[in-house]
Amino acid sequence: MSTTASYCPAALQEIGEYYGRYLHVPSTIIICFFGTIFNLLNLLVFIKKPMTPPPNLVFFHLALVDFLDLLARFLFAGLKFTYYHDPEKQLTYYWWAVLKIWYNTLVTTVHLMSVFLTVMLTLWRYIAVVHPLKERQWCSMKITRNLVIAGYIICIIVLGIPTYLSREIVTENVNQTTIYKPKYKKSPIMRRTPNIVKGVMGRLLPAVVLAWLTYRLIVILIARKTHQEQLTQSASVGNQMKTAKMNQQISKSTSILFTVVALFFIAEFPKGILSLLRIIYNEKATVIRKECFTSLQTMFQVIVNFNISITFVVYYTLSHQFRITFKSMFSCKSVSNKQTTVVSDDIKETDVSCTTTDVCSSINV
């Protein structure tokens, strides 16, 4: 019997290893290919003039970092698929080792920026719902732009640079063949800093913040729904139909909101816990990484890729303004002023519904 403590069930390790060996690369290529196209469409929509409020600036940069993340994963997986049946051949190329270091640095940095923007959007929607009179002051275009720029700088400093500096390329001679391996440096500080930032700041802390904000938003929206129902009990038939339509939209948005947040927790929270365990049990970090993190991280990563790939579907389904702008991009007929006026009046009449839509569109990771 082995005296080494086991941190993950053997069956779970086998599933993770099987997926990582045979299914991860093909599934990553497929998901990231469509995700890259969808996020490119998001970028094209959010640069249009009608999509100019401060939250849409954050949506644009969120689509940008997700586009870079998925594009990098798609290209890297494509190169890896080229040597799919002979993975040991990769180790004989020095450029492959350099590419892995730069790839790891890029995807971890842009993913942290994506999480930062997601929390920022959720906070912006929380302010819009709870403090609507202070939204223009607290969430102005200038403040939004400065926070986005600060987010890029912070993510590069606290994660991008440490991640790059924590790796080095070592050479080994195996059967008279020189192989190149990117490995962590021996310095404990250089090894632990990226894990702390990714595990705590990039996964656990955002999960807690998003959970609290989401809970508060849902409670407020349900309370508003109940209040609207009470007000329309003695209202006319026309107003009752409008309220019923609005309540249906709120219920739909709340369900999607739960789904998106659940996806975030499934993808990020377990990885954050594993990273935290590696930090706490430093002397057992190698065993935890080999048994749990290495075998399961590919399964968690495909959920993350899928989550950030379907943002276009979420935006198109929930946001009326997004649908109008997207359709106008590919419409051969120009929209008349009369139609534009009708659309504007329709948006004004369903103001609460649009707010709910924006809330749910904000919780994308």
mmCIF file of C-alpha atoms in Angstrom, residues 7-290:
data_model
loop_
_atom_site.group_PDB
_atom_site.id
_atom_site.type_symbol
_atom_site.label_atom_id
_atom_site.label_comp_id
_atom_site.label_asym_id
_atom_site.label_seq_id
_atom_site.Cartn_x
_atom_site.Cartn_y
_atom_site.Cartn_z
ATOM 1 C CA TYR A 7 -6.184 14.237 -2.401
ATOM 2 C CA CYS A 8 -8.449 13.279 -5.340
ATOM 3 C CA PRO A 9 -10.518 10.133 -6.005
ATOM 4 C CA ALA A 10 -8.845 7.781 -8.449
ATOM 5 C CA ALA A 11 -11.929 7.619 -10.695
ATOM 6 C CA LEU A 12 -12.031 11.402 -10.984
ATOM 7 C CA GLN A 13 -8.341 11.470 -11.861
ATOM 8 C CA GLU A 14 -8.872 8.869 -14.590
ATOM 9 C CA ILE A 15 -11.750 10.848 -16.121
ATOM 10 C CA GLY A 16 -9.712 14.044 -16.084
ATOM 11 C CA GLU A 17 -6.654 12.375 -17.583
ATOM 12 C CA TYR A 18 -8.699 10.671 -20.313
ATOM 13 C CA TYR A 19 -10.364 13.930 -21.279
ATOM 14 C CA GLY A 20 -7.061 15.813 -21.218
ATOM 15 C CA ARG A 21 -5.326 13.230 -23.386
ATOM 16 C CA TYR A 22 -7.962 12.504 -26.028
ATOM 17 C CA LEU A 23 -10.736 15.128 -25.985
ATOM 18 C CA HIS A 24 -9.355 18.425 -24.712
ATOM 19 C CA VAL A 25 -7.517 19.587 -27.839
ATOM 20 C CA PRO A 26 -10.328 18.826 -30.355
ATOM 21 C CA SER A 27 -13.025 20.316 -28.099
ATOM 22 C CA THR A 28 -10.900 23.413 -27.478
ATOM 23 C CA ILE A 29 -10.438 23.959 -31.224
ATOM 24 C CA ILE A 30 -14.174 23.694 -31.897
ATOM 25 C CA ILE A 31 -15.358 25.825 -28.968
ATOM 26 C CA CYS A 32 -12.696 28.517 -29.390
ATOM 27 C CA PHE A 33 -13.288 28.734 -33.150
ATOM 28 C CA PHE A 34 -16.960 29.604 -32.734
ATOM 29 C CA GLY A 35 -16.244 31.662 -29.620
ATOM 30 C CA THR A 36 -13.724 33.790 -31.516
ATOM 31 C CA ILE A 37 -16.285 34.502 -34.249
ATOM 32 C CA PHE A 38 -19.018 35.329 -31.727
ATOM 33 C CA ASN A 39 -16.795 37.728 -29.788
ATOM 34 C CA LEU A 40 -15.711 39.374 -33.040
ATOM 35 C CA LEU A 41 -19.401 40.025 -33.715
ATOM 36 C CA ASN A 42 -19.683 41.484 -30.220
ATOM 37 C CA LEU A 43 -16.842 43.884 -31.007
ATOM 38 C CA LEU A 44 -18.491 44.973 -34.248
ATOM 39 C CA VAL A 45 -21.745 45.709 -32.417
ATOM 40 C CA PHE A 46 -20.254 47.569 -29.477
ATOM 41 C CA ILE A 47 -18.253 49.978 -31.646
ATOM 42 C CA LYS A 48 -21.445 51.238 -33.285
ATOM 43 C CA LYS A 49 -22.673 54.711 -32.314
ATOM 44 C CA PRO A 50 -25.945 53.581 -30.664
ATOM 45 C CA MET A 51 -23.944 51.362 -28.277
ATOM 46 C CA THR A 52 -22.063 54.200 -26.545
ATOM 47 C CA PRO A 53 -23.180 54.354 -22.859
ATOM 48 C CA PRO A 54 -20.471 53.663 -20.216
ATOM 49 C CA PRO A 55 -21.507 50.018 -19.607
ATOM 50 C CA ASN A 56 -21.134 49.292 -23.308
ATOM 51 C CA LEU A 57 -17.546 50.548 -23.177
ATOM 52 C CA VAL A 58 -16.886 47.829 -20.613
ATOM 53 C CA PHE A 59 -18.772 45.322 -22.768
ATOM 54 C CA PHE A 60 -16.486 46.240 -25.680
ATOM 55 C CA HIS A 61 -13.311 45.606 -23.679
ATOM 56 C CA LEU A 62 -14.799 42.429 -22.209
ATOM 57 C CA ALA A 63 -15.445 41.174 -25.741
ATOM 58 C CA LEU A 64 -11.905 42.248 -26.699
ATOM 59 C CA VAL A 65 -10.130 40.320 -23.922
ATOM 60 C CA ASP A 66 -12.373 37.287 -24.462
ATOM 61 C CA PHE A 67 -11.591 37.462 -28.187
ATOM 62 C CA LEU A 68 -7.842 37.523 -27.470
ATOM 63 C CA ASP A 69 -8.190 34.694 -24.949
ATOM 64 C CA LEU A 70 -10.139 32.420 -27.292
ATOM 65 C CA LEU A 71 -7.993 33.291 -30.324
ATOM 66 C CA ALA A 72 -4.797 32.447 -28.423
ATOM 67 C CA ARG A 73 -6.278 29.159 -27.199
ATOM 68 C CA PHE A 74 -7.528 28.293 -30.694
ATOM 69 C CA LEU A 75 -4.136 28.933 -32.336
ATOM 70 C CA PHE A 76 -2.212 27.122 -29.590
ATOM 71 C CA ALA A 77 -4.569 24.130 -29.702
ATOM 72 C CA GLY A 78 -4.252 24.073 -33.494
ATOM 73 C CA LEU A 79 -0.457 23.919 -33.268
ATOM 74 C CA LYS A 80 -0.714 21.265 -30.594
ATOM 75 C CA PHE A 81 -3.075 19.233 -32.769
ATOM 76 C CA THR A 82 -0.405 19.219 -35.493
ATOM 77 C CA TYR A 83 1.772 17.094 -33.192
ATOM 78 C CA TYR A 84 -1.215 15.447 -31.523
ATOM 79 C CA HIS A 85 -0.100 11.848 -32.141
ATOM 80 C CA ASP A 86 3.514 12.558 -31.163
ATOM 81 C CA PRO A 87 3.452 14.993 -28.201
ATOM 82 C CA GLU A 88 7.051 14.217 -27.247
ATOM 83 C CA LYS A 89 8.181 15.784 -30.526
ATOM 84 C CA GLN A 90 7.103 19.170 -29.177
ATOM 85 C CA LEU A 91 9.872 19.041 -26.587
ATOM 86 C CA THR A 92 12.559 19.020 -29.283
ATOM 87 C CA TYR A 93 11.675 22.558 -30.435
ATOM 88 C CA TYR A 94 13.001 25.551 -28.532
ATOM 89 C CA TRP A 95 10.356 27.815 -30.068
ATOM 90 C CA TRP A 96 7.651 25.567 -28.609
ATOM 91 C CA ALA A 97 8.964 26.136 -25.083
ATOM 92 C CA VAL A 98 9.095 29.898 -25.647
ATOM 93 C CA LEU A 99 5.597 29.826 -27.122
ATOM 94 C CA LYS A 100 4.206 27.977 -24.096
ATOM 95 C CA ILE A 101 5.603 30.606 -21.723
ATOM 96 C CA TRP A 102 4.187 33.515 -23.744
ATOM 97 C CA TYR A 103 0.898 31.699 -24.266
ATOM 98 C CA ASN A 104 0.497 30.992 -20.552
ATOM 99 C CA THR A 105 1.322 34.620 -19.724
ATOM 100 C CA LEU A 106 -1.183 36.001 -22.249
ATOM 101 C CA VAL A 107 -4.157 33.790 -21.397
ATOM 102 C CA THR A 108 -3.771 34.188 -17.623
ATOM 103 C CA THR A 109 -3.490 37.978 -17.920
ATOM 104 C CA VAL A 110 -6.461 38.494 -20.257
ATOM 105 C CA HIS A 111 -8.562 36.062 -18.229
ATOM 106 C CA LEU A 112 -7.916 38.062 -15.067
ATOM 107 C CA MET A 113 -8.894 41.202 -17.004
ATOM 108 C CA SER A 114 -12.087 39.459 -18.096
ATOM 109 C CA VAL A 115 -12.947 38.662 -14.491
ATOM 110 C CA PHE A 116 -12.179 42.262 -13.475
ATOM 111 C CA LEU A 117 -14.491 43.626 -16.173
ATOM 112 C CA THR A 118 -17.219 41.166 -15.221
ATOM 113 C CA VAL A 119 -17.172 42.309 -11.604
ATOM 114 C CA MET A 120 -17.068 45.919 -12.772
ATOM 115 C CA LEU A 121 -20.136 45.426 -14.981
ATOM 116 C CA THR A 122 -22.028 43.742 -12.175
ATOM 117 C CA LEU A 123 -21.165 46.582 -9.827
ATOM 118 C CA TRP A 124 -22.253 49.141 -12.454
ATOM 119 C CA ARG A 125 -25.629 47.402 -12.832
ATOM 120 C CA TYR A 126 -25.982 47.150 -9.053
ATOM 121 C CA ILE A 127 -25.491 50.915 -8.770
ATOM 122 C CA ALA A 128 -27.972 51.492 -11.608
ATOM 123 C CA VAL A 129 -30.627 49.415 -9.855
ATOM 124 C CA VAL A 130 -30.039 50.394 -6.215
ATOM 125 C CA HIS A 131 -28.848 54.005 -6.690
ATOM 126 C CA PRO A 132 -30.304 55.124 -10.051
ATOM 127 C CA LEU A 133 -30.014 58.827 -9.201
ATOM 128 C CA LYS A 134 -26.260 58.524 -8.642
ATOM 129 C CA GLU A 135 -25.523 56.351 -11.663
ATOM 130 C CA ARG A 136 -24.469 59.227 -13.942
ATOM 131 C CA GLN A 137 -22.113 60.592 -11.287
ATOM 132 C CA TRP A 138 -20.547 57.326 -10.142
ATOM 133 C CA CYS A 139 -20.564 55.520 -13.502
ATOM 134 C CA SER A 140 -19.674 58.299 -15.916
ATOM 135 C CA MET A 141 -17.809 57.664 -19.148
ATOM 136 C CA LYS A 142 -14.622 59.257 -17.765
ATOM 137 C CA ILE A 143 -14.611 57.110 -14.622
ATOM 138 C CA THR A 144 -15.416 53.988 -16.647
ATOM 139 C CA ARG A 145 -12.612 54.648 -19.130
ATOM 140 C CA ASN A 146 -10.079 55.320 -16.353
ATOM 141 C CA LEU A 147 -11.053 52.136 -14.487
ATOM 142 C CA VAL A 148 -10.717 50.048 -17.642
ATOM 143 C CA ILE A 149 -7.231 51.448 -18.321
ATOM 144 C CA ALA A 150 -6.283 50.913 -14.666
ATOM 145 C CA GLY A 151 -7.553 47.331 -14.919
ATOM 146 C CA TYR A 152 -5.236 46.566 -17.838
ATOM 147 C CA ILE A 153 -2.238 48.042 -16.013
ATOM 148 C CA ILE A 154 -3.015 46.241 -12.745
ATOM 149 C CA CYS A 155 -3.528 42.863 -14.422
ATOM 150 C CA ILE A 156 -0.242 43.158 -16.310
ATOM 151 C CA ILE A 157 1.678 44.179 -13.188
ATOM 152 C CA VAL A 158 0.196 41.787 -10.625
ATOM 153 C CA LEU A 159 -0.125 38.720 -12.878
ATOM 154 C CA GLY A 160 1.344 39.153 -16.352
ATOM 155 C CA ILE A 161 4.882 40.094 -15.340
ATOM 156 C CA PRO A 162 5.129 37.637 -12.381
ATOM 157 C CA THR A 163 3.803 34.794 -14.552
ATOM 158 C CA TYR A 164 6.406 35.459 -17.235
ATOM 159 C CA LEU A 165 9.267 35.829 -14.739
ATOM 160 C CA SER A 166 8.282 32.680 -12.828
ATOM 161 C CA ARG A 167 9.112 30.376 -15.755
ATOM 162 C CA GLU A 168 12.399 29.421 -17.359
ATOM 163 C CA ILE A 169 13.498 27.048 -20.111
ATOM 164 C CA VAL A 170 15.728 24.141 -19.101
ATOM 165 C CA THR A 171 17.484 21.743 -21.453
ATOM 166 C CA GLU A 172 17.884 17.993 -21.030
ATOM 167 C CA ASN A 173 19.580 15.301 -23.091
ATOM 168 C CA VAL A 174 17.434 12.217 -23.676
ATOM 169 C CA ASN A 175 18.765 9.513 -25.988
ATOM 170 C CA GLN A 176 21.219 11.988 -27.523
ATOM 171 C CA THR A 177 18.369 14.395 -28.247
ATOM 172 C CA THR A 178 18.151 17.843 -26.694
ATOM 173 C CA ILE A 179 14.727 18.674 -25.315
ATOM 174 C CA TYR A 180 13.487 22.007 -23.970
ATOM 175 C CA LYS A 181 11.079 22.266 -21.053
ATOM 176 C CA PRO A 182 9.531 25.392 -19.527
ATOM 177 C CA LYS A 183 9.615 25.006 -15.751
ATOM 178 C CA TYR A 184 8.960 27.104 -12.696
ATOM 179 C CA LYS A 185 11.979 28.753 -11.149
ATOM 180 C CA LYS A 186 13.241 27.459 -7.822
ATOM 181 C CA SER A 187 12.477 30.708 -6.007
ATOM 182 C CA PRO A 188 9.425 30.120 -3.723
ATOM 183 C CA ILE A 189 8.269 33.726 -4.188
ATOM 184 C CA MET A 190 8.331 33.456 -7.985
ATOM 185 C CA ARG A 191 6.402 30.180 -7.853
ATOM 186 C CA ARG A 192 3.764 31.236 -5.338
ATOM 187 C CA THR A 193 2.958 34.784 -6.484
ATOM 188 C CA PRO A 194 1.133 33.856 -9.741
ATOM 189 C CA ASN A 195 -0.782 31.095 -7.943
ATOM 190 C CA ILE A 196 -1.918 33.495 -5.219
ATOM 191 C CA VAL A 197 -3.046 36.096 -7.736
ATOM 192 C CA LYS A 198 -4.842 33.563 -9.979
ATOM 193 C CA GLY A 199 -6.352 31.560 -7.139
ATOM 194 C CA VAL A 200 -7.444 34.340 -4.786
ATOM 195 C CA MET A 201 -7.785 37.523 -6.877
ATOM 196 C CA GLY A 202 -8.795 35.803 -10.109
ATOM 197 C CA ARG A 203 -11.184 33.140 -8.829
ATOM 198 C CA LEU A 204 -12.192 33.013 -5.156
ATOM 199 C CA LEU A 205 -12.586 36.734 -4.414
ATOM 200 C CA PRO A 206 -14.546 37.515 -7.624
ATOM 201 C CA ALA A 207 -16.764 34.493 -6.955
ATOM 202 C CA VAL A 208 -17.663 35.828 -3.508
ATOM 203 C CA VAL A 209 -18.269 39.365 -4.815
ATOM 204 C CA LEU A 210 -20.379 38.157 -7.745
ATOM 205 C CA ALA A 211 -22.396 35.885 -5.476
ATOM 206 C CA TRP A 212 -23.249 38.736 -3.103
ATOM 207 C CA LEU A 213 -24.051 41.239 -5.867
ATOM 208 C CA THR A 214 -26.135 38.693 -7.747
ATOM 209 C CA TYR A 215 -28.079 37.804 -4.622
ATOM 210 C CA ARG A 216 -28.795 41.472 -3.914
ATOM 211 C CA LEU A 217 -29.833 42.159 -7.507
ATOM 212 C CA ILE A 218 -32.202 39.216 -7.635
ATOM 213 C CA VAL A 219 -33.789 40.160 -4.304
ATOM 214 C CA ILE A 220 -34.359 43.725 -5.533
ATOM 215 C CA LEU A 221 -35.752 42.606 -8.892
ATOM 216 C CA ILE A 222 -38.153 40.143 -7.274
ATOM 217 C CA ALA A 223 -39.302 42.850 -4.851
ATOM 218 C CA ARG A 224 -39.948 45.201 -7.768
ATOM 219 C CA LYS A 225 -41.865 42.486 -9.576
ATOM 220 C CA THR A 226 -44.092 41.933 -6.543
ATOM 221 C CA HIS A 227 -44.636 45.668 -6.155
ATOM 222 C CA GLN A 228 -45.621 46.028 -9.808
ATOM 223 C CA GLU A 229 -48.105 43.177 -9.494
ATOM 224 C CA GLN A 230 -49.738 44.855 -6.508
ATOM 225 C CA LEU A 231 -50.022 48.165 -8.348
ATOM 226 C CA THR A 232 -51.669 46.595 -11.401
ATOM 227 C CA GLN A 233 -54.315 44.588 -9.565
ATOM 228 C CA SER A 234 -56.734 47.499 -9.918
ATOM 229 C CA ALA A 235 -55.275 48.808 -13.195
ATOM 230 C CA SER A 236 -56.746 48.588 -16.667
ATOM 231 C CA VAL A 237 -56.498 45.501 -18.849
ATOM 232 C CA GLY A 238 -53.876 47.137 -21.070
ATOM 233 C CA ASN A 239 -51.606 47.957 -18.136
ATOM 234 C CA GLN A 240 -52.051 44.459 -16.739
ATOM 235 C CA MET A 241 -50.899 42.957 -20.048
ATOM 236 C CA LYS A 242 -47.824 45.215 -20.082
ATOM 237 C CA THR A 243 -46.999 44.262 -16.500
ATOM 238 C CA ALA A 244 -47.448 40.562 -17.263
ATOM 239 C CA LYS A 245 -45.051 40.877 -20.220
ATOM 240 C CA MET A 246 -42.517 42.730 -18.070
ATOM 241 C CA ASN A 247 -42.759 40.141 -15.279
ATOM 242 C CA GLN A 248 -42.236 37.363 -17.807
ATOM 243 C CA GLN A 249 -39.071 39.106 -19.025
ATOM 244 C CA ILE A 250 -37.854 39.516 -15.430
ATOM 245 C CA SER A 251 -38.438 35.829 -14.674
ATOM 246 C CA LYS A 252 -36.591 34.827 -17.854
ATOM 247 C CA SER A 253 -33.701 37.159 -17.087
ATOM 248 C CA THR A 254 -33.474 35.909 -13.487
ATOM 249 C CA SER A 255 -33.254 32.292 -14.673
ATOM 250 C CA ILE A 256 -30.476 33.126 -17.161
ATOM 251 C CA LEU A 257 -28.727 35.116 -14.451
ATOM 252 C CA PHE A 258 -28.667 32.041 -12.206
ATOM 253 C CA THR A 259 -27.363 29.934 -15.089
ATOM 254 C CA VAL A 260 -24.480 32.270 -15.940
ATOM 255 C CA VAL A 261 -23.410 32.667 -12.309
ATOM 256 C CA ALA A 262 -23.597 28.885 -11.840
ATOM 257 C CA LEU A 263 -21.301 28.434 -14.858
ATOM 258 C CA PHE A 264 -18.837 30.878 -13.333
ATOM 259 C CA PHE A 265 -18.804 28.956 -10.047
ATOM 260 C CA ILE A 266 -18.440 25.578 -11.759
ATOM 261 C CA ALA A 267 -15.530 26.836 -13.847
ATOM 262 C CA GLU A 268 -13.668 29.122 -11.453
ATOM 263 C CA PHE A 269 -14.470 28.193 -7.859
ATOM 264 C CA PRO A 270 -13.013 24.625 -7.918
ATOM 265 C CA LYS A 271 -9.842 25.883 -9.603
ATOM 266 C CA GLY A 272 -9.605 28.604 -6.971
ATOM 267 C CA ILE A 273 -9.941 26.040 -4.177
ATOM 268 C CA LEU A 274 -7.220 23.859 -5.710
ATOM 269 C CA SER A 275 -4.929 26.880 -6.067
ATOM 270 C CA LEU A 276 -5.603 27.827 -2.457
ATOM 271 C CA LEU A 277 -4.776 24.291 -1.285
ATOM 272 C CA ARG A 278 -1.487 24.438 -3.146
ATOM 273 C CA ILE A 279 -0.695 27.700 -1.367
ATOM 274 C CA ILE A 280 -1.690 26.489 2.117
ATOM 275 C CA TYR A 281 -0.077 23.044 1.890
ATOM 276 C CA ASN A 282 3.112 24.238 0.277
ATOM 277 C CA GLU A 283 5.092 21.108 1.110
ATOM 278 C CA LYS A 284 2.401 18.976 -0.572
ATOM 279 C CA ALA A 285 1.804 21.323 -3.502
ATOM 280 C CA THR A 286 3.490 18.963 -5.985
ATOM 281 C CA VAL A 287 1.241 16.059 -5.009
ATOM 282 C CA ILE A 288 -1.895 18.217 -5.141
ATOM 283 C CA ARG A 289 -0.910 19.575 -8.547
ATOM 284 C CA LYS A 290 -0.166 16.127 -9.969
#
